[in-house]
Coordinates of C-alpha atoms in Angstrom, one line a residue:
X356 CA 0.0 0.0 0.0
X357 CA 1.4 3.4 -1.0
X358 CA 2.2 5.9 1.7
X359 CA 1.9 9.7 1.3
X360 CA 5.0 11.7 2.4
X361 CA 4.8 15.3 3.4
X362 CA 6.5 17.9 5.8
X363 CA 5.1 20.2 8.5
X364 CA 6.8 22.7 10.8
X365 CA 5.6 21.2 14.1
X366 CA 3.9 17.9 14.6
X367 CA 2.1 17.5 18.0
X368 CA 1.0 14.0 18.9
X369 CA -2.0 14.0 21.2
X370 CA -4.9 16.5 21.5
X371 CA -5.3 16.6 25.2
X372 CA -4.7 19.8 27.3
X373 CA -0.9 19.8 27.0
X374 CA -0.8 19.1 23.3
X375 CA -3.6 21.6 22.4
X376 CA -2.1 24.4 24.6
X377 CA 1.4 23.9 23.1
X378 CA 0.0 23.8 19.6
X379 CA -2.1 27.0 20.1
X380 CA 0.9 28.9 21.5
X381 CA 3.2 27.7 18.7
X382 CA 0.8 28.6 15.9
X383 CA 0.0 32.0 17.5
X384 CA 3.7 32.7 17.7
X385 CA 4.3 32.1 14.0
X386 CA 5.8 28.6 14.1
X387 CA 4.4 27.8 10.6
X388 CA 2.2 24.8 9.9
X389 CA 1.4 23.3 13.3
X390 CA -0.5 20.0 13.0
X391 CA -2.0 18.0 15.9
X392 CA -2.7 14.3 15.6
X393 CA -5.4 12.6 17.8
X394 CA -6.2 8.9 17.6
X395 CA -9.7 9.5 19.1
X396 CA -12.5 10.8 17.0
X397 CA -12.8 14.0 19.1
X398 CA -10.0 16.2 20.5
X399 CA -9.8 17.3 24.1
X400 CA -8.3 14.3 25.9
X401 CA -9.6 12.9 29.2
X402 CA -11.5 16.1 30.2
X403 CA -13.9 15.9 27.3
X404 CA -15.9 13.0 28.9
X405 CA -15.3 14.2 32.6
X406 CA -18.5 16.1 33.3
X407 CA -17.6 17.1 36.8
X408 CA -16.4 20.6 37.8
X409 CA -12.8 21.3 38.7
X410 CA -11.1 22.0 35.4
X411 CA -9.6 25.4 34.4
X412 CA -8.5 28.2 36.8
X413 CA -9.6 27.8 40.4
X414 CA -11.4 31.1 40.4
X415 CA -13.4 30.1 37.2
X416 CA -13.9 26.3 37.5
X417 CA -15.3 24.5 34.4
X418 CA -16.6 21.1 33.7
X419 CA -14.4 18.8 31.6
X420 CA -16.1 19.2 28.2
X421 CA -16.2 23.0 28.5
X422 CA -12.6 23.1 29.5
X423 CA -11.6 20.9 26.6
X424 CA -13.8 22.8 24.2
X425 CA -12.0 26.1 25.0
X426 CA -8.6 24.5 24.4
X427 CA -9.8 23.2 21.0
X428 CA -11.3 26.5 20.0
X429 CA -8.1 28.3 21.0
X430 CA -6.0 25.9 18.9
X431 CA -8.2 26.3 15.8
X432 CA -8.4 30.0 16.2
X433 CA -4.6 30.2 16.3
X434 CA -4.4 28.3 13.0
X435 CA -3.6 24.8 14.1
X436 CA -4.6 21.9 11.9
X437 CA -6.4 19.3 14.1
X438 CA -6.6 15.8 12.6
X439 CA -8.7 13.2 14.6
X440 CA -8.9 9.5 14.1
X441 CA -5.2 9.5 13.1
X442 CA -2.7 7.2 15.0
X443 CA 1.1 7.5 14.9
X444 CA 2.2 3.9 14.5
X445 CA 6.0 4.4 14.5
X446 CA 9.1 6.2 13.4
X447 CA 10.7 6.3 9.9
X448 CA 13.6 8.4 10.9
X449 CA 14.5 11.5 13.0
X450 CA 11.4 13.6 13.5
X451 CA 9.5 11.5 10.9
X452 CA 6.4 9.6 12.0
X453 CA 4.4 7.0 10.2
X454 CA 0.6 7.4 10.7
X455 CA -2.6 5.7 9.7
X456 CA -6.0 7.4 9.5
X457 CA -8.9 8.3 7.3
X458 CA -6.5 9.6 4.6
X459 CA -4.6 6.3 4.6
X460 CA -1.0 5.7 5.4
X461 CA 1.3 8.8 5.7
X462 CA 4.8 9.6 6.6
X463 CA 5.1 13.0 8.1
X464 CA 8.4 14.8 8.8
X465 CA 8.5 17.8 11.0
X466 CA 11.1 20.4 12.1
X467 CA 10.0 19.6 15.7
X468 CA 7.9 16.9 17.2
X469 CA 6.0 17.4 20.5
X470 CA 4.8 14.2 22.2
X471 CA 1.7 14.8 24.3
X472 CA 0.2 11.3 24.4
X473 CA -0.8 11.6 28.1
X474 CA -1.2 8.9 30.7
X475 CA -3.6 6.0 31.3
X476 CA -4.7 4.0 34.2
X477 CA -3.0 0.7 34.8
X478 CA -5.4 -2.0 33.6
X479 CA -6.4 -5.1 35.6
X480 CA -3.7 -7.3 33.8
X481 CA -0.9 -5.0 34.9
X482 CA -2.2 -4.8 38.5
X483 CA -1.8 -8.6 38.6
X484 CA -5.2 -9.3 40.1
X485 CA -5.9 -13.0 39.7
X486 CA -9.2 -14.5 38.5
X487 CA -10.9 -15.1 35.1
X488 CA -11.5 -12.4 32.5
X489 CA -15.2 -11.6 33.1
X490 CA -17.1 -8.7 31.6
X491 CA -17.7 -5.8 34.1
X492 CA -14.1 -4.9 34.9
X493 CA -13.3 -1.3 33.9
X494 CA -10.9 1.5 34.4
X495 CA -12.2 5.0 34.9
X496 CA -11.5 5.9 31.3
X497 CA -13.5 3.0 30.1
X498 CA -16.3 3.8 32.4
X499 CA -16.5 7.4 31.3
X500 CA -16.4 6.5 27.6
X501 CA -19.1 3.9 28.1
X502 CA -21.5 6.2 30.0
X503 CA -20.7 9.7 29.0
X504 CA -19.7 9.3 25.3
X505 CA -21.8 6.4 24.2
X506 CA -24.7 6.5 26.7
X507 CA -24.1 2.8 27.6
X508 CA -25.1 1.1 30.8
X509 CA -23.0 -0.8 33.4
X510 CA -24.1 -3.3 36.0
X511 CA -26.3 -2.9 39.0
X512 CA -23.9 -3.4 41.9
X513 CA -20.5 -1.8 41.6
X514 CA -17.2 -1.6 43.6
X515 CA -14.8 1.2 43.0
X516 CA -11.1 0.6 43.8
X517 CA -8.8 3.5 44.5
X518 CA -8.1 6.5 46.8
X519 CA -7.5 9.3 44.4
X520 CA -10.2 12.0 43.6
X521 CA -10.9 10.2 40.4
X522 CA -12.4 7.4 42.4
X523 CA -15.1 9.8 43.5
X524 CA -15.8 10.8 39.9
X525 CA -16.2 7.1 39.2
X526 CA -18.7 6.8 42.0
X527 CA -20.7 9.7 40.6
X528 CA -20.6 8.3 37.0
X529 CA -21.8 4.9 38.2
X530 CA -24.7 6.4 40.0
X531 CA -25.6 8.4 36.9
X532 CA -25.7 5.1 35.0
X533 CA -28.1 3.6 37.6
X534 CA -25.7 1.4 39.5
X535 CA -25.5 1.1 43.2
X536 CA -22.0 1.6 44.6
X537 CA -21.7 -0.9 47.4
X538 CA -18.1 0.1 48.4
X539 CA -15.0 2.1 47.7
X540 CA -12.0 -0.1 48.4
X541 CA -8.5 1.3 48.9
X542 CA -5.1 0.0 50.2
X543 CA -4.5 3.5 51.6
X544 CA -5.2 4.1 55.4
X545 CA -7.7 6.8 54.5
X546 CA -10.1 7.5 51.7
X547 CA -10.4 10.7 49.6
X548 CA -12.5 13.5 51.2
X549 CA -16.1 12.9 50.2
X550 CA -18.7 15.5 49.5
X551 CA -22.4 14.9 50.6
X552 CA -23.1 13.9 47.0
X553 CA -20.4 11.2 46.9
X554 CA -21.2 9.4 50.2
X555 CA -20.3 5.7 49.8
X556 CA -19.1 3.0 52.2
X557 CA -15.3 2.9 52.4
X558 CA -13.0 0.0 53.2
X559 CA -9.5 1.1 53.8
X560 CA -6.2 -0.8 54.3
X561 CA -7.6 -3.5 51.9
X562 CA -6.6 -4.8 48.5
X563 CA -8.6 -6.7 45.9
X564 CA -7.1 -10.2 45.8
X565 CA -9.3 -11.9 43.2
X566 CA -12.1 -11.3 40.7
X567 CA -14.8 -14.0 40.6
X568 CA -17.2 -14.9 37.9
X569 CA -17.1 -16.4 34.4
X570 CA -19.1 -14.7 31.7
X571 CA -19.8 -11.7 34.0
X572 CA -18.1 -10.5 37.2
X573 CA -19.8 -12.0 40.2
X574 CA -17.8 -10.5 43.0
X575 CA -14.4 -9.3 44.3
X576 CA -12.5 -11.0 47.1
X577 CA -10.8 -8.5 49.5
X578 CA -7.8 -9.1 51.7
X579 CA -7.0 -6.7 54.6
X580 CA -3.5 -6.1 56.1
X581 CA -4.1 -8.8 58.8
X582 CA -4.8 -11.4 56.1
X583 CA -8.5 -11.5 56.6
X584 CA -10.6 -12.3 53.5
X585 CA -14.1 -11.0 52.5
X586 CA -16.1 -11.6 49.3
X587 CA -18.2 -8.7 48.0
X588 CA -21.0 -9.5 45.6
X589 CA -21.0 -7.1 42.6
X590 CA -21.3 -7.2 38.8
X591 CA -19.0 -4.2 38.1
X592 CA -15.6 -3.1 39.4
X593 CA -13.9 0.1 38.4
X594 CA -10.1 0.2 38.9
X595 CA -9.2 3.9 39.3
X596 CA -5.9 5.8 39.6
X597 CA -2.5 4.1 39.4
X598 CA -1.6 6.3 36.4
X599 CA 1.2 5.3 34.0
X600 CA 2.6 7.4 31.1
X601 CA 1.3 6.3 27.7
X602 CA 4.9 6.1 26.4
X603 CA 4.7 3.5 23.7
X604 CA 5.4 5.9 20.8
X605 CA 8.3 7.5 22.7
X606 CA 9.8 4.1 23.5
X607 CA 9.5 3.0 19.9
X608 CA 11.5 6.0 18.9
X609 CA 14.3 5.1 21.3
X610 CA 13.7 7.9 23.7
X611 CA 15.4 7.5 27.0
X612 CA 12.9 6.9 29.8
X613 CA 12.9 8.3 33.3
X614 CA 13.5 5.4 35.7
X615 CA 11.1 6.8 38.2
X616 CA 8.1 7.9 36.2
X617 CA 8.7 5.7 33.1
X618 CA 7.8 8.6 30.9
X619 CA 10.4 10.2 28.6
X620 CA 13.4 11.8 30.3
X621 CA 13.5 15.5 29.5
X622 CA 15.6 18.5 30.4
X623 CA 14.3 21.8 31.7
X624 CA 13.4 22.7 28.1
X625 CA 11.2 19.6 27.7
X626 CA 13.7 18.1 25.2
X627 CA 14.0 14.3 25.1
X628 CA 17.1 12.4 24.2
X629 CA 16.0 12.6 20.5
X630 CA 17.1 15.8 18.7
X631 CA 14.1 18.0 17.9
X632 CA 11.6 15.8 19.9
X633 CA 9.9 17.3 23.0
X634 CA 7.6 15.7 25.5
X635 CA 5.0 17.5 27.7
X636 CA 2.0 16.9 30.0
X637 CA 1.0 13.7 31.7
X638 CA 3.2 11.7 29.4
X639 CA 6.0 12.8 31.7
X640 CA 4.6 12.2 35.2
X641 CA 1.2 10.6 35.3
X642 CA -2.1 12.4 36.1
X643 CA -1.8 16.1 36.7
X644 CA -4.9 18.3 36.6
X645 CA -5.8 19.5 33.1
X646 CA -5.0 23.2 33.8
X647 CA -1.5 22.2 35.0
X648 CA -0.9 20.1 31.9
X649 CA -2.1 22.9 29.6
X650 CA 0.2 25.4 31.4
X651 CA 3.1 23.0 30.9
X652 CA 2.3 22.8 27.2
X653 CA 2.4 26.6 26.9
X654 CA 5.8 26.7 28.6
X655 CA 7.2 24.1 26.4
X656 CA 6.1 26.0 23.3
X657 CA 8.7 28.7 23.9
X658 CA 11.5 26.1 23.9
X659 CA 10.1 24.5 20.8
X660 CA 10.2 27.9 19.0
X661 CA 13.8 28.3 19.9

């Protein structure tokens, strides 16, 4: 199959807060053709299906879709080219990426590449939770896409695993979908601070030791620090938090990784070990709030221009 080859000035991979903010600043500063690739069908990253408040400046909080929409609008107004449904599959040389999308196969070379592929929650397989592979086991991202983007339904009795604020967002989303949240389980000694609208039974100092069920999840077995075991009946479990950088593309390019975060190692100018390749946002350090990721993208733009 033939592959189209072309050149742009700056290629940004990932249309989340960091990538969009960097692209908007670059285009507004006259960086030339700034193109943003997003493998999802809509730009905006994680915030676009997070309908809770808390995005944007503290004095002007926004819900996720509105925050994402403003970043998209700013990038388009600055002259960026946003291309959705396009996946960067590998590297064909320094600052040259191979992509696949609605226009077919392409090979795009840029004067500078900005990697902003974000982070993802560690899935069940990586958390080494034993059991079968039943339906009803989700990460927060999968839950939000199912309920918020596609209007799908989940089960009737759910358990949320985690202690970060995102666990409370999962509780709210499950209830929106009509599920009863029977417990929030965390290995931490304390749970996230709950608002009146989030009230849910909390089990601390406890880990999920097994998932039970065949075709559909039937329950989760819990183990506390003293070795005691309990089985909770449920047909849905949401594994929240435990963020890891989505570093596959960076790793394929041979970028040196930070041994602590497992994201690309960068200097104070956001430069990776690959000449002309930068990395920003949650790709570097797991899940930061959207406003912080966007601010980092804007800071990185100055270094990319130089």
